[in-house]
PDB file of C-alpha atoms in Angstrom:
ATOM      1  CA  PRO X   1    -205.027  88.874 -65.864  1.00 63.00           C
ATOM      2  CA  VAL X   2    -202.160  87.112 -68.153  1.00 71.00           C
ATOM      3  CA  GLU X   3    -200.910  84.142 -66.921  1.00 90.00           C
ATOM      4  CA  ARG X   4    -197.252  83.237 -68.814  1.00 93.00           C
ATOM      5  CA  ASP X   5    -196.735  79.249 -67.744  1.00 95.00           C
ATOM      6  CA  ASN X   6    -200.867  79.100 -70.146  1.00 97.00           C
ATOM      7  CA  LEU X   7    -199.049  81.215 -72.675  1.00 96.00           C
ATOM      8  CA  PRO X   8    -198.783  78.950 -75.744  1.00 96.00           C
ATOM      9  CA  ARG X   9    -195.358  77.418 -76.200  1.00 95.00           C
ATOM     10  CA  TRP X  10    -195.204  76.099 -80.173  1.00 95.00           C
ATOM     11  CA  ASP X  11    -192.918  78.859 -82.499  1.00 94.00           C
ATOM     12  CA  GLY X  12    -194.061  76.803 -85.633  1.00 94.00           C
ATOM     13  CA  ARG X  13    -191.252  73.921 -86.135  1.00 95.00           C
ATOM     14  CA  ARG X  14    -192.933  69.931 -86.541  1.00 97.00           C
ATOM     15  CA  GLY X  15    -191.889  67.545 -83.956  1.00 97.00           C
ATOM     16  CA  ARG X  16    -193.968  68.830 -81.437  1.00 97.00           C
ATOM     17  CA  TYR X  17    -197.810  68.226 -79.205  1.00 97.00           C
ATOM     18  CA  GLU X  18    -199.466  71.275 -76.180  1.00 98.00           C
ATOM     19  CA  VAL X  19    -202.281  70.231 -74.467  1.00 98.00           C
ATOM     20  CA  TRP X  20    -204.631  72.364 -71.807  1.00 98.00           C
ATOM     21  CA  PHE X  21    -206.250  70.581 -69.225  1.00 98.00           C
ATOM     22  CA  LEU X  22    -209.339  71.091 -67.027  1.00 98.00           C
ATOM     23  CA  THR X  23    -210.452  68.281 -63.821  1.00 98.00           C
ATOM     24  CA  MET X  24    -212.808  68.405 -61.396  1.00 98.00           C
ATOM     25  CA  THR X  25    -214.899  67.091 -58.917  1.00 97.00           C
ATOM     26  CA  HIS X  26    -218.871  67.719 -58.747  1.00 97.00           C
ATOM     27  CA  GLY X  27    -220.475  65.141 -56.207  1.00 95.00           C
ATOM     28  CA  ARG X  28    -220.079  61.554 -57.802  1.00 96.00           C
ATOM     29  CA  LEU X  29    -219.137  63.529 -60.692  1.00 98.00           C
ATOM     30  CA  GLY X  30    -215.215  63.572 -62.498  1.00 98.00           C
ATOM     31  CA  TYR X  31    -214.683  65.868 -66.003  1.00 98.00           C
ATOM     32  CA  TRP X  32    -211.691  65.638 -67.461  1.00 98.00           C
ATOM     33  CA  ILE X  33    -211.582  68.158 -71.068  1.00 98.00           C
ATOM     34  CA  ARG X  34    -208.900  68.957 -72.796  1.00 98.00           C
ATOM     35  CA  TYR X  35    -207.332  71.097 -75.555  1.00 98.00           C
ATOM     36  CA  THR X  36    -204.704  69.860 -78.159  1.00 98.00           C
ATOM     37  CA  LEU X  37    -202.482  71.128 -80.749  1.00 97.00           C
ATOM     38  CA  ARG X  38    -200.313  68.227 -82.697  1.00 98.00           C
ATOM     39  CA  THR X  39    -197.376  69.424 -85.254  1.00 97.00           C
ATOM     40  CA  PRO X  40    -196.952  65.912 -86.562  1.00 97.00           C
ATOM     41  CA  LEU X  41    -193.657  65.232 -88.256  1.00 95.00           C
ATOM     42  CA  ALA X  42    -195.281  65.022 -91.715  1.00 92.00           C
ATOM     43  CA  GLY X  43    -198.232  67.036 -92.232  1.00 92.00           C
ATOM     44  CA  PRO X  44    -200.497  69.423 -90.782  1.00 95.00           C
ATOM     45  CA  PRO X  45    -201.236  70.985 -87.030  1.00 96.00           C
ATOM     46  CA  GLU X  46    -204.022  68.955 -85.482  1.00 97.00           C
ATOM     47  CA  ARG X  47    -206.042  71.139 -83.148  1.00 97.00           C
ATOM     48  CA  GLU X  48    -208.224  68.081 -81.255  1.00 97.00           C
ATOM     49  CA  VAL X  49    -210.678  68.496 -78.586  1.00 97.00           C
ATOM     50  CA  TRP X  50    -210.908  65.825 -75.417  1.00 97.00           C
ATOM     51  CA  PHE X  51    -213.836  65.204 -72.926  1.00 98.00           C
ATOM     52  CA  ALA X  52    -214.919  63.008 -70.359  1.00 98.00           C
ATOM     53  CA  ARG X  53    -217.462  62.380 -67.660  1.00 98.00           C
ATOM     54  CA  PHE X  54    -216.771  59.875 -64.741  1.00 98.00           C
ATOM     55  CA  ASP X  55    -219.632  58.931 -62.911  1.00 97.00           C
ATOM     56  CA  ARG X  56    -218.293  56.562 -59.459  1.00 97.00           C
ATOM     57  CA  ASP X  57    -221.817  55.634 -58.222  1.00 96.00           C
ATOM     58  CA  ALA X  58    -223.171  54.348 -62.210  1.00 96.00           C
ATOM     59  CA  PRO X  59    -219.859  53.907 -64.089  1.00 96.00           C
ATOM     60  CA  GLU X  60    -221.652  52.444 -66.981  1.00 95.00           C
ATOM     61  CA  ARG X  61    -223.011  56.058 -67.411  1.00 95.00           C
ATOM     62  CA  SER X  62    -219.216  57.731 -68.227  1.00 97.00           C
ATOM     63  CA  PHE X  63    -217.751  58.136 -71.320  1.00 97.00           C
ATOM     64  CA  GLY X  64    -214.938  59.581 -72.858  1.00 96.00           C
ATOM     65  CA  VAL X  65    -215.009  61.831 -76.793  1.00 96.00           C
ATOM     66  CA  HIS X  66    -212.397  63.313 -78.704  1.00 95.00           C
ATOM     67  CA  GLY X  67    -212.449  64.583 -81.940  1.00 94.00           C
ATOM     68  CA  PRO X  68    -211.253  67.669 -84.523  1.00 95.00           C
ATOM     69  CA  ALA X  69    -211.721  70.942 -82.878  1.00 94.00           C
ATOM     70  CA  GLN X  70    -214.055  72.245 -86.094  1.00 91.00           C
ATOM     71  CA  GLY X  71    -214.194  75.877 -86.919  1.00 93.00           C
ATOM     72  CA  GLU X  72    -211.589  78.233 -88.054  1.00 92.00           C
ATOM     73  CA  VAL X  73    -208.875  79.035 -85.852  1.00 94.00           C
ATOM     74  CA  GLY X  74    -209.173  82.410 -83.824  1.00 92.00           C
ATOM     75  CA  PRO X  75    -206.816  84.980 -82.625  1.00 92.00           C
ATOM     76  CA  ARG X  76    -208.621  84.593 -78.526  1.00 90.00           C
ATOM     77  CA  GLY X  77    -206.286  82.808 -75.927  1.00 91.00           C
ATOM     78  CA  TYR X  78    -204.310  80.418 -74.876  1.00 96.00           C
ATOM     79  CA  PHE X  79    -206.488  77.717 -78.343  1.00 97.00           C
ATOM     80  CA  ASP X  80    -209.603  78.977 -79.964  1.00 97.00           C
ATOM     81  CA  VAL X  81    -211.369  76.816 -82.634  1.00 97.00           C
ATOM     82  CA  GLY X  82    -214.499  77.355 -83.498  1.00 96.00           C
ATOM     83  CA  GLU X  83    -216.712  76.738 -80.638  1.00 95.00           C
ATOM     84  CA  CYS X  84    -214.067  75.253 -79.132  1.00 97.00           C
ATOM     85  CA  LEU X  85    -211.746  78.506 -76.883  1.00 97.00           C
ATOM     86  CA  ILE X  86    -209.323  78.238 -73.266  1.00 97.00           C
ATOM     87  CA  GLU X  87    -208.281  81.734 -72.517  1.00 96.00           C
ATOM     88  CA  PRO X  88    -207.974  83.125 -68.560  1.00 96.00           C
ATOM     89  CA  GLY X  89    -209.716  81.998 -66.510  1.00 97.00           C
ATOM     90  CA  VAL X  90    -212.711  80.776 -69.134  1.00 98.00           C
ATOM     91  CA  ALA X  91    -212.614  77.045 -71.059  1.00 98.00           C
ATOM     92  CA  ARG X  92    -215.897  76.635 -72.892  1.00 97.00           C
ATOM     93  CA  GLY X  93    -216.382  73.917 -76.260  1.00 97.00           C
ATOM     94  CA  ARG X  94    -219.239  71.114 -77.577  1.00 97.00           C
ATOM     95  CA  ILE X  95    -218.053  67.609 -79.533  1.00 96.00           C
ATOM     96  CA  ALA X  96    -219.871  65.072 -80.627  1.00 95.00           C
ATOM     97  CA  GLY X  97    -219.356  61.366 -81.800  1.00 92.00           C
ATOM     98  CA  HIS X  98    -218.886  58.084 -81.353  1.00 89.00           C
ATOM     99  CA  GLY X  99    -222.867  57.891 -80.120  1.00 94.00           C
ATOM    100  CA  HIS X 100    -221.635  61.202 -76.951  1.00 96.00           C
ATOM    101  CA  GLU X 101    -222.290  64.500 -76.778  1.00 96.00           C
ATOM    102  CA  ALA X 102    -221.744  67.570 -74.824  1.00 97.00           C
ATOM    103  CA  ARG X 103    -221.103  71.225 -74.116  1.00 98.00           C
ATOM    104  CA  TRP X 104    -219.160  72.716 -71.342  1.00 98.00           C
ATOM    105  CA  ASP X 105    -218.812  77.039 -69.939  1.00 98.00           C
ATOM    106  CA  VAL X 106    -216.850  76.881 -67.559  1.00 98.00           C
ATOM    107  CA  ARG X 107    -214.818  79.239 -65.517  1.00 98.00           C
ATOM    108  CA  TRP X 108    -212.884  80.185 -62.169  1.00 98.00           C
ATOM    109  CA  GLU X 109    -210.540  83.053 -61.062  1.00 96.00           C
ATOM    110  CA  PRO X 110    -206.978  82.470 -62.466  1.00 95.00           C
ATOM    111  CA  GLY X 111    -203.678  83.691 -61.382  1.00 88.00           C
ATOM    112  CA  GLN X 112    -203.014  81.307 -58.984  1.00 90.00           C
ATOM    113  CA  PRO X 113    -198.656  80.576 -58.307  1.00 92.00           C
ATOM    114  CA  THR X 114    -197.426  77.856 -60.300  1.00 95.00           C
ATOM    115  CA  VAL X 115    -196.607  74.366 -59.354  1.00 95.00           C
ATOM    116  CA  ARG X 116    -194.338  73.254 -61.571  1.00 94.00           C
ATOM    117  CA  ILE X 117    -193.440  69.956 -60.361  1.00 94.00           C
ATOM    118  CA  LEU X 118    -189.791  68.754 -62.357  1.00 93.00           C
ATOM    119  CA  PRO X 119    -187.481  70.295 -60.375  1.00 90.00           C
ATOM    120  CA  PRO X 120    -186.270  73.088 -62.288  1.00 86.00           C
ATOM    121  CA  ILE X 121    -183.128  72.072 -64.080  1.00 88.00           C
ATOM    122  CA  LEU X 122    -185.609  70.252 -66.005  1.00 87.00           C
ATOM    123  CA  HIS X 123    -187.229  73.016 -66.465  1.00 85.00           C
ATOM    124  CA  ARG X 124    -184.742  74.742 -67.861  1.00 83.00           C
ATOM    125  CA  THR X 125    -182.858  72.370 -70.348  1.00 84.00           C
ATOM    126  CA  GLY X 126    -183.700  70.432 -72.779  1.00 80.00           C
ATOM    127  CA  LEU X 127    -183.152  66.522 -70.669  1.00 82.00           C
ATOM    128  CA  ALA X 128    -187.370  66.425 -70.450  1.00 88.00           C
ATOM    129  CA  SER X 129    -189.319  65.783 -73.258  1.00 92.00           C
ATOM    130  CA  THR X 130    -192.678  66.936 -71.624  1.00 93.00           C
ATOM    131  CA  LYS X 131    -192.993  69.419 -68.858  1.00 95.00           C
ATOM    132  CA  PRO X 132    -195.812  69.949 -67.348  1.00 96.00           C
ATOM    133  CA  LEU X 133    -197.076  73.221 -65.667  1.00 97.00           C
ATOM    134  CA  THR X 134    -200.175  73.831 -63.525  1.00 97.00           C
ATOM    135  CA  PRO X 135    -200.874  77.256 -63.854  1.00 97.00           C
ATOM    136  CA  ASN X 136    -204.662  77.019 -61.070  1.00 97.00           C
ATOM    137  CA  PRO X 137    -203.490  73.839 -59.082  1.00 96.00           C
ATOM    138  CA  GLU X 138    -206.549  74.720 -56.567  1.00 96.00           C
ATOM    139  CA  ALA X 139    -209.216  75.934 -58.783  1.00 97.00           C
ATOM    140  CA  ARG X 140    -212.791  76.286 -57.979  1.00 97.00           C
ATOM    141  CA  PHE X 141    -215.298  75.833 -60.912  1.00 98.00           C
ATOM    142  CA  THR X 142    -218.189  77.355 -62.053  1.00 98.00           C
ATOM    143  CA  GLY X 143    -220.681  77.127 -64.617  1.00 98.00           C
ATOM    144  CA  VAL X 144    -222.328  74.778 -66.735  1.00 98.00           C
ATOM    145  CA  ILE X 145    -221.578  70.954 -68.823  1.00 98.00           C
ATOM    146  CA  GLU X 146    -223.712  68.730 -69.640  1.00 97.00           C
ATOM    147  CA  GLY X 147    -223.147  65.125 -71.212  1.00 95.00           C
ATOM    148  CA  ASP X 148    -225.808  63.150 -73.235  1.00 95.00           C
ATOM    149  CA  GLY X 149    -228.351  66.043 -72.760  1.00 93.00           C
ATOM    150  CA  ASP X 150    -227.346  65.171 -68.698  1.00 95.00           C
ATOM    151  CA  ARG X 151    -227.483  69.336 -67.527  1.00 97.00           C
ATOM    152  CA  VAL X 152    -224.941  69.951 -64.279  1.00 97.00           C
ATOM    153  CA  ASP X 153    -224.848  73.306 -62.752  1.00 98.00           C
ATOM    154  CA  LEU X 154    -221.522  73.852 -60.887  1.00 98.00           C
ATOM    155  CA  VAL X 155    -220.641  75.907 -57.846  1.00 97.00           C
ATOM    156  CA  GLY X 156    -217.522  76.494 -56.685  1.00 97.00           C
ATOM    157  CA  ALA X 157    -216.089  72.766 -57.844  1.00 97.00           C
ATOM    158  CA  PRO X 158    -212.912  72.053 -56.959  1.00 97.00           C
ATOM    159  CA  GLY X 159    -209.879  70.690 -59.512  1.00 97.00           C
ATOM    160  CA  GLN X 160    -207.028  71.888 -61.761  1.00 98.00           C
ATOM    161  CA  GLN X 161    -205.663  73.407 -64.501  1.00 98.00           C
ATOM    162  CA  SER X 162    -202.508  72.206 -66.085  1.00 98.00           C
ATOM    163  CA  HIS X 163    -200.461  72.975 -69.454  1.00 98.00           C
ATOM    164  CA  VAL X 164    -198.417  69.931 -71.167  1.00 97.00           C
ATOM    165  CA  TYR X 165    -195.893  70.742 -73.907  1.00 97.00           C
ATOM    166  CA  GLY X 166    -192.847  68.836 -75.361  1.00 96.00           C
ATOM    167  CA  THR X 167    -191.724  66.377 -77.795  1.00 95.00           C
ATOM    168  CA  ARG X 168    -192.775  63.437 -77.201  1.00 94.00           C
ATOM    169  CA  HIS X 169    -194.585  61.822 -73.814  1.00 94.00           C
ATOM    170  CA  ALA X 170    -192.677  60.067 -71.357  1.00 93.00           C
ATOM    171  CA  GLU X 171    -191.998  56.221 -71.521  1.00 93.00           C
ATOM    172  CA  ARG X 172    -194.352  55.435 -69.013  1.00 95.00           C
ATOM    173  CA  TRP X 173    -196.207  57.450 -66.670  1.00 96.00           C
ATOM    174  CA  ALA X 174    -198.551  58.204 -63.510  1.00 97.00           C
ATOM    175  CA  TRP X 175    -199.836  61.171 -62.779  1.00 97.00           C
ATOM    176  CA  ALA X 176    -202.879  62.306 -59.285  1.00 98.00           C
ATOM    177  CA  SER X 177    -204.315  65.416 -58.260  1.00 98.00           C
ATOM    178  CA  CYS X 178    -206.670  66.345 -55.425  1.00 98.00           C
ATOM    179  CA  SER X 179    -207.569  69.841 -54.487  1.00 95.00           C
ATOM    180  CA  ARG X 180    -210.342  67.789 -51.904  1.00 94.00           C
ATOM    181  CA  PHE X 181    -209.093  66.420 -48.950  1.00 95.00           C
ATOM    182  CA  ALA X 182    -211.728  65.734 -46.244  1.00 92.00           C
ATOM    183  CA  ASP X 183    -209.364  68.031 -44.436  1.00 88.00           C
ATOM    184  CA  ASP X 184    -209.530  71.438 -46.764  1.00 86.00           C
ATOM    185  CA  ARG X 185    -206.301  72.845 -45.823  1.00 89.00           C
ATOM    186  CA  TRP X 186    -204.486  70.123 -47.900  1.00 95.00           C
ATOM    187  CA  ALA X 187    -203.491  69.759 -51.699  1.00 96.00           C
ATOM    188  CA  PHE X 188    -201.228  66.993 -53.833  1.00 97.00           C
ATOM    189  CA  GLN X 189    -200.261  67.088 -57.439  1.00 97.00           C
ATOM    190  CA  ALA X 190    -197.565  63.505 -58.000  1.00 97.00           C
ATOM    191  CA  LEU X 191    -195.360  62.445 -61.131  1.00 97.00           C
ATOM    192  CA  SER X 192    -194.175  59.761 -62.212  1.00 96.00           C
ATOM    193  CA  ALA X 193    -192.294  58.604 -65.094  1.00 95.00           C
ATOM    194  CA  GLN X 194    -190.084  56.737 -67.394  1.00 94.00           C
ATOM    195  CA  ALA X 195    -188.081  58.465 -69.972  1.00 90.00           C
ATOM    196  CA  ARG X 196    -186.109  57.283 -72.604  1.00 86.00           C
ATOM    197  CA  ARG X 197    -183.391  58.207 -74.039  1.00 80.00           C
ATOM    198  CA  TRP X 198    -182.454  55.647 -76.956  1.00 79.00           C
ATOM    199  CA  PRO X 199    -181.588  52.946 -76.601  1.00 85.00           C
ATOM    200  CA  PHE X 200    -181.483  53.407 -72.858  1.00 90.00           C
ATOM    201  CA  LEU X 201    -185.197  53.308 -70.214  1.00 93.00           C
ATOM    202  CA  SER X 202    -184.173  56.556 -66.951  1.00 92.00           C
ATOM    203  CA  PRO X 203    -185.423  55.176 -64.172  1.00 94.00           C
ATOM    204  CA  PHE X 204    -188.560  55.854 -62.377  1.00 95.00           C
ATOM    205  CA  LEU X 205    -188.293  59.421 -61.016  1.00 95.00           C
ATOM    206  CA  THR X 206    -191.078  60.812 -59.321  1.00 96.00           C
ATOM    207  CA  PHE X 207    -192.453  63.730 -57.637  1.00 96.00           C
ATOM    208  CA  ALA X 208    -194.796  65.427 -55.452  1.00 97.00           C
ATOM    209  CA  VAL X 209    -195.791  68.377 -53.948  1.00 97.00           C
ATOM    210  CA  LEU X 210    -198.006  69.269 -51.124  1.00 97.00           C
ATOM    211  CA  ARG X 211    -199.601  72.131 -49.530  1.00 94.00           C
ATOM    212  CA  MET X 212    -199.227  72.286 -46.517  1.00 87.00           C
ATOM    213  CA  ASP X 213    -199.403  75.001 -43.468  1.00 81.00           C
ATOM    214  CA  GLY X 214    -199.378  77.719 -46.940  1.00 85.00           C
ATOM    215  CA  ARG X 215    -196.340  76.426 -48.390  1.00 90.00           C
ATOM    216  CA  TRP X 216    -195.542  74.008 -50.897  1.00 93.00           C
ATOM    217  CA  VAL X 217    -193.387  70.775 -49.668  1.00 94.00           C
ATOM    218  CA  ARG X 218    -191.300  68.927 -52.439  1.00 95.00           C
ATOM    219  CA  PHE X 219    -191.400  64.995 -52.072  1.00 96.00           C
ATOM    220  CA  ARG X 220    -189.035  62.991 -54.487  1.00 94.00           C
ATOM    221  CA  GLY X 221    -187.860  58.862 -54.972  1.00 94.00           C
ATOM    222  CA  THR X 222    -185.943  57.464 -57.622  1.00 93.00           C
ATOM    223  CA  SER X 223    -187.144  53.440 -58.335  1.00 93.00           C
ATOM    224  CA  ARG X 224    -185.891  50.621 -60.811  1.00 93.00           C
ATOM    225  CA  ARG X 225    -188.670  48.987 -60.612  1.00 93.00           C
ATOM    226  CA  ARG X 226    -192.248  50.799 -61.678  1.00 93.00           C
ATOM    227  CA  ALA X 227    -194.639  51.118 -58.184  1.00 92.00           C
ATOM    228  CA  TRP X 228    -197.897  52.072 -60.084  1.00 94.00           C
ATOM    229  CA  GLY X 229    -200.128  49.172 -61.431  1.00 94.00           C
ATOM    230  CA  LEU X 230    -204.017  49.655 -63.314  1.00 95.00           C
ATOM    231  CA  GLY X 231    -205.172  51.545 -60.459  1.00 95.00           C
ATOM    232  CA  VAL X 232    -203.555  51.813 -57.618  1.00 97.00           C
ATOM    233  CA  TRP X 233    -200.161  53.691 -57.771  1.00 98.00           C
ATOM    234  CA  PRO X 234    -198.567  53.085 -53.368  1.00 97.00           C
ATOM    235  CA  LEU X 235    -196.503  56.067 -52.196  1.00 97.00           C
ATOM    236  CA  ASP X 236    -193.505  56.503 -50.119  1.00 96.00           C
ATOM    237  CA  LEU X 237    -191.700  59.833 -50.912  1.00 96.00           C
ATOM    238  CA  GLU X 238    -189.481  61.831 -48.985  1.00 94.00           C
ATOM    239  CA  ALA X 239    -188.334  66.072 -48.376  1.00 94.00           C
ATOM    240  CA  GLY X 240    -186.050  66.677 -46.409  1.00 90.00           C
ATOM    241  CA  ASP X 241    -187.718  66.321 -42.086  1.00 93.00           C
ATOM    242  CA  HIS X 242    -190.468  65.419 -43.750  1.00 95.00           C
ATOM    243  CA  ARG X 243    -191.899  61.565 -45.816  1.00 96.00           C
ATOM    244  CA  LEU X 244    -195.240  61.040 -47.465  1.00 97.00           C
ATOM    245  CA  GLU X 245    -196.583  57.964 -47.800  1.00 96.00           C
ATOM    246  CA  GLY X 246    -199.912  55.844 -49.126  1.00 97.00           C
ATOM    247  CA  GLU X 247    -201.926  55.054 -52.299  1.00 98.00           C
ATOM    248  CA  VAL X 248    -204.371  56.436 -54.809  1.00 98.00           C
ATOM    249  CA  ARG X 249    -206.474  54.025 -56.108  1.00 97.00           C
ATOM    250  CA  ALA X 250    -209.212  53.668 -58.499  1.00 97.00           C
ATOM    251  CA  PRO X 251    -211.962  50.159 -59.819  1.00 96.00           C
ATOM    252  CA  LEU X 252    -211.132  49.589 -62.759  1.00 96.00           C
ATOM    253  CA  GLU X 253    -215.098  50.492 -63.714  1.00 97.00           C
ATOM    254  CA  HIS X 254    -214.106  54.127 -63.135  1.00 97.00           C
ATOM    255  CA  LEU X 255    -211.297  54.184 -65.869  1.00 97.00           C
ATOM    256  CA  ILE X 256    -211.393  55.199 -69.254  1.00 97.00           C
ATOM    257  CA  ARG X 257    -208.589  54.583 -71.396  1.00 96.00           C
ATOM    258  CA  ALA X 258    -207.168  57.158 -74.683  1.00 95.00           C
ATOM    259  CA  ARG X 259    -205.173  56.847 -76.900  1.00 95.00           C
ATOM    260  CA  TYR X 260    -202.363  59.187 -77.423  1.00 93.00           C
ATOM    261  CA  LEU X 261    -199.899  59.802 -80.862  1.00 95.00           C
ATOM    262  CA  ASP X 262    -196.831  61.220 -79.726  1.00 96.00           C
ATOM    263  CA  PRO X 263    -195.610  63.815 -83.517  1.00 96.00           C
ATOM    264  CA  ASP X 264    -193.798  61.135 -84.783  1.00 96.00           C
ATOM    265  CA  ASP X 265    -197.309  58.756 -84.262  1.00 96.00           C
ATOM    266  CA  THR X 266    -195.543  56.300 -81.721  1.00 95.00           C
ATOM    267  CA  PRO X 267    -199.113  55.205 -80.082  1.00 96.00           C
ATOM    268  CA  ARG X 268    -199.030  55.816 -76.439  1.00 95.00           C
ATOM    269  CA  PHE X 269    -202.149  55.012 -73.840  1.00 95.00           C
ATOM    270  CA  SER X 270    -203.260  56.248 -70.854  1.00 94.00           C
ATOM    271  CA  HIS X 271    -205.834  54.692 -68.474  1.00 97.00           C
ATOM    272  CA  ASN X 272    -207.839  58.204 -66.465  1.00 97.00           C
ATOM    273  CA  THR X 273    -210.328  58.504 -63.820  1.00 98.00           C
ATOM    274  CA  GLU X 274    -211.379  62.149 -62.398  1.00 98.00           C
ATOM    275  CA  VAL X 275    -213.422  59.717 -59.370  1.00 98.00           C
ATOM    276  CA  ALA X 276    -209.939  58.132 -58.289  1.00 98.00           C
ATOM    277  CA  SER X 277    -209.715  57.930 -54.078  1.00 98.00           C
ATOM    278  CA  ALA X 278    -206.668  58.695 -52.003  1.00 98.00           C
ATOM    279  CA  ARG X 279    -204.764  58.206 -48.497  1.00 98.00           C
ATOM    280  CA  LEU X 280    -202.357  59.413 -47.458  1.00 98.00           C
ATOM    281  CA  ILE X 281    -199.845  59.580 -44.739  1.00 98.00           C
ATOM    282  CA  LEU X 282    -197.535  62.764 -43.625  1.00 97.00           C
ATOM    283  CA  TRP X 283    -194.561  61.999 -41.159  1.00 96.00           C
ATOM    284  CA  GLU X 284    -192.440  64.181 -39.073  1.00 95.00           C
ATOM    285  CA  ARG X 285    -189.156  63.760 -38.219  1.00 93.00           C
ATOM    286  CA  ARG X 286    -188.715  64.518 -34.789  1.00 90.00           C
ATOM    287  CA  MET X 287    -187.757  63.739 -31.148  1.00 87.00           C
ATOM    288  CA  GLY X 288    -187.228  60.137 -30.812  1.00 83.00           C
ATOM    289  CA  GLY X 289    -188.015  59.428 -34.639  1.00 90.00           C
ATOM    290  CA  TRP X 290    -190.888  59.559 -37.216  1.00 92.00           C
ATOM    291  CA  GLN X 291    -194.203  60.594 -35.674  1.00 95.00           C
ATOM    292  CA  GLN X 292    -197.628  61.081 -37.710  1.00 95.00           C
ATOM    293  CA  ALA X 293    -198.583  64.569 -38.424  1.00 94.00           C
ATOM    294  CA  ALA X 294    -201.315  63.977 -40.331  1.00 95.00           C
ATOM    295  CA  GLU X 295    -203.967  61.700 -42.800  1.00 97.00           C
ATOM    296  CA  LEU X 296    -205.568  62.893 -45.897  1.00 97.00           C
ATOM    297  CA  LEU X 297    -208.234  60.719 -47.327  1.00 97.00           C
ATOM    298  CA  SER X 298    -210.048  61.804 -50.442  1.00 97.00           C
ATOM    299  CA  GLN X 299    -212.738  59.818 -50.935  1.00 97.00           C
ATOM    300  CA  GLY X 300    -213.517  60.440 -54.526  1.00 97.00           C
ATOM    301  CA  THR X 301    -212.037  63.803 -54.983  1.00 97.00           C
ATOM    302  CA  THR X 302    -209.111  62.599 -56.638  1.00 98.00           C
ATOM    303  CA  HIS X 303    -207.549  62.858 -60.175  1.00 98.00           C
ATOM    304  CA  ALA X 304    -205.279  59.837 -62.064  1.00 98.00           C
TER     305      ALA X 304
END
C-alpha cells in the first residue's frame, strides 16, 4: 500500500534533510536502523545508512556504525541505494566500517494510522524546522538481523517506524517511544524540543501521545528549563481530564552517541538507546480530584 506520510518530501532544493528510521526490541537486544538523505548548502546530496545494536545485559557488545550508502540510486521505495532499501513494509541493507558489519532484512505490516506528535499548525506551517511523522507507531517486525556475525531471527519484535524531514534539527531535543509495556494495551511516544529563531531560543515544548482504549490521547507541556538530562527524562504532562507523569531512564553505558550534521554543516549530537526503561502513571480527574487510572511499566523495551 502507498503510505502518504512515508513518501519522500525532498523536492531537489539544497538545505534539506530527510530520514526514515526503525527502532525495535528483541529480548535483551534493541536495534536502530536509519536511512538518511542530506542536501548540504554546498555539494552534492549525501545518502547514508546507520545501524546500531544495543545489548541490555552486555553493553560492551553494543555498537553503532554509519556510512555512505554504496551503489546506484534506484527507483524503488522511499530510499533505494545499492543494497539499502526501505519501502512499504520492508527494510533491508548492509553496512560495514569501523571494525563492525551489519546486515538486515525485516518486514512488517504497513498502513497503520500515522502518529503526528506535533500539533497540526506546526505541520502545516514553517514554524517547525523539523517535522516528525510516525506512519507505523506499533510495528511488529519479522526477519533477520546480523550484527558482527551474530544472527537474530525476529518474529513479531515490537517497535516503530518513523519519517522525519526538515531544514535543520532542533537546538536541543529528547524523544521516546514504547509499544511494548508489561500491559500490551498501551503505546506511548513523546518529543520535547527547543528551537532557535535567531537570536532567540524558544521554550521547551513537550508533546506526547498515549494510546488508551483504542484511541490516541495528546498531552503537552511547556517549560523555560530543560527537564531532561543524559540518561533520564522526568515527565509531567496534562491533557484535559488526564495527567501523565513518570520517567524514562537509561544507564549511561546503554547509550551510543551519534553525530548529526545539519544541511548548513552545524554538528548535532544525540545519545540514543533502544533498551531504555519507563514507568508512567496515568491520572484521571474524577469526583474528589485526581485518581490513578493505570501504571505503565517498560523494562528495557523503550526507545529513547
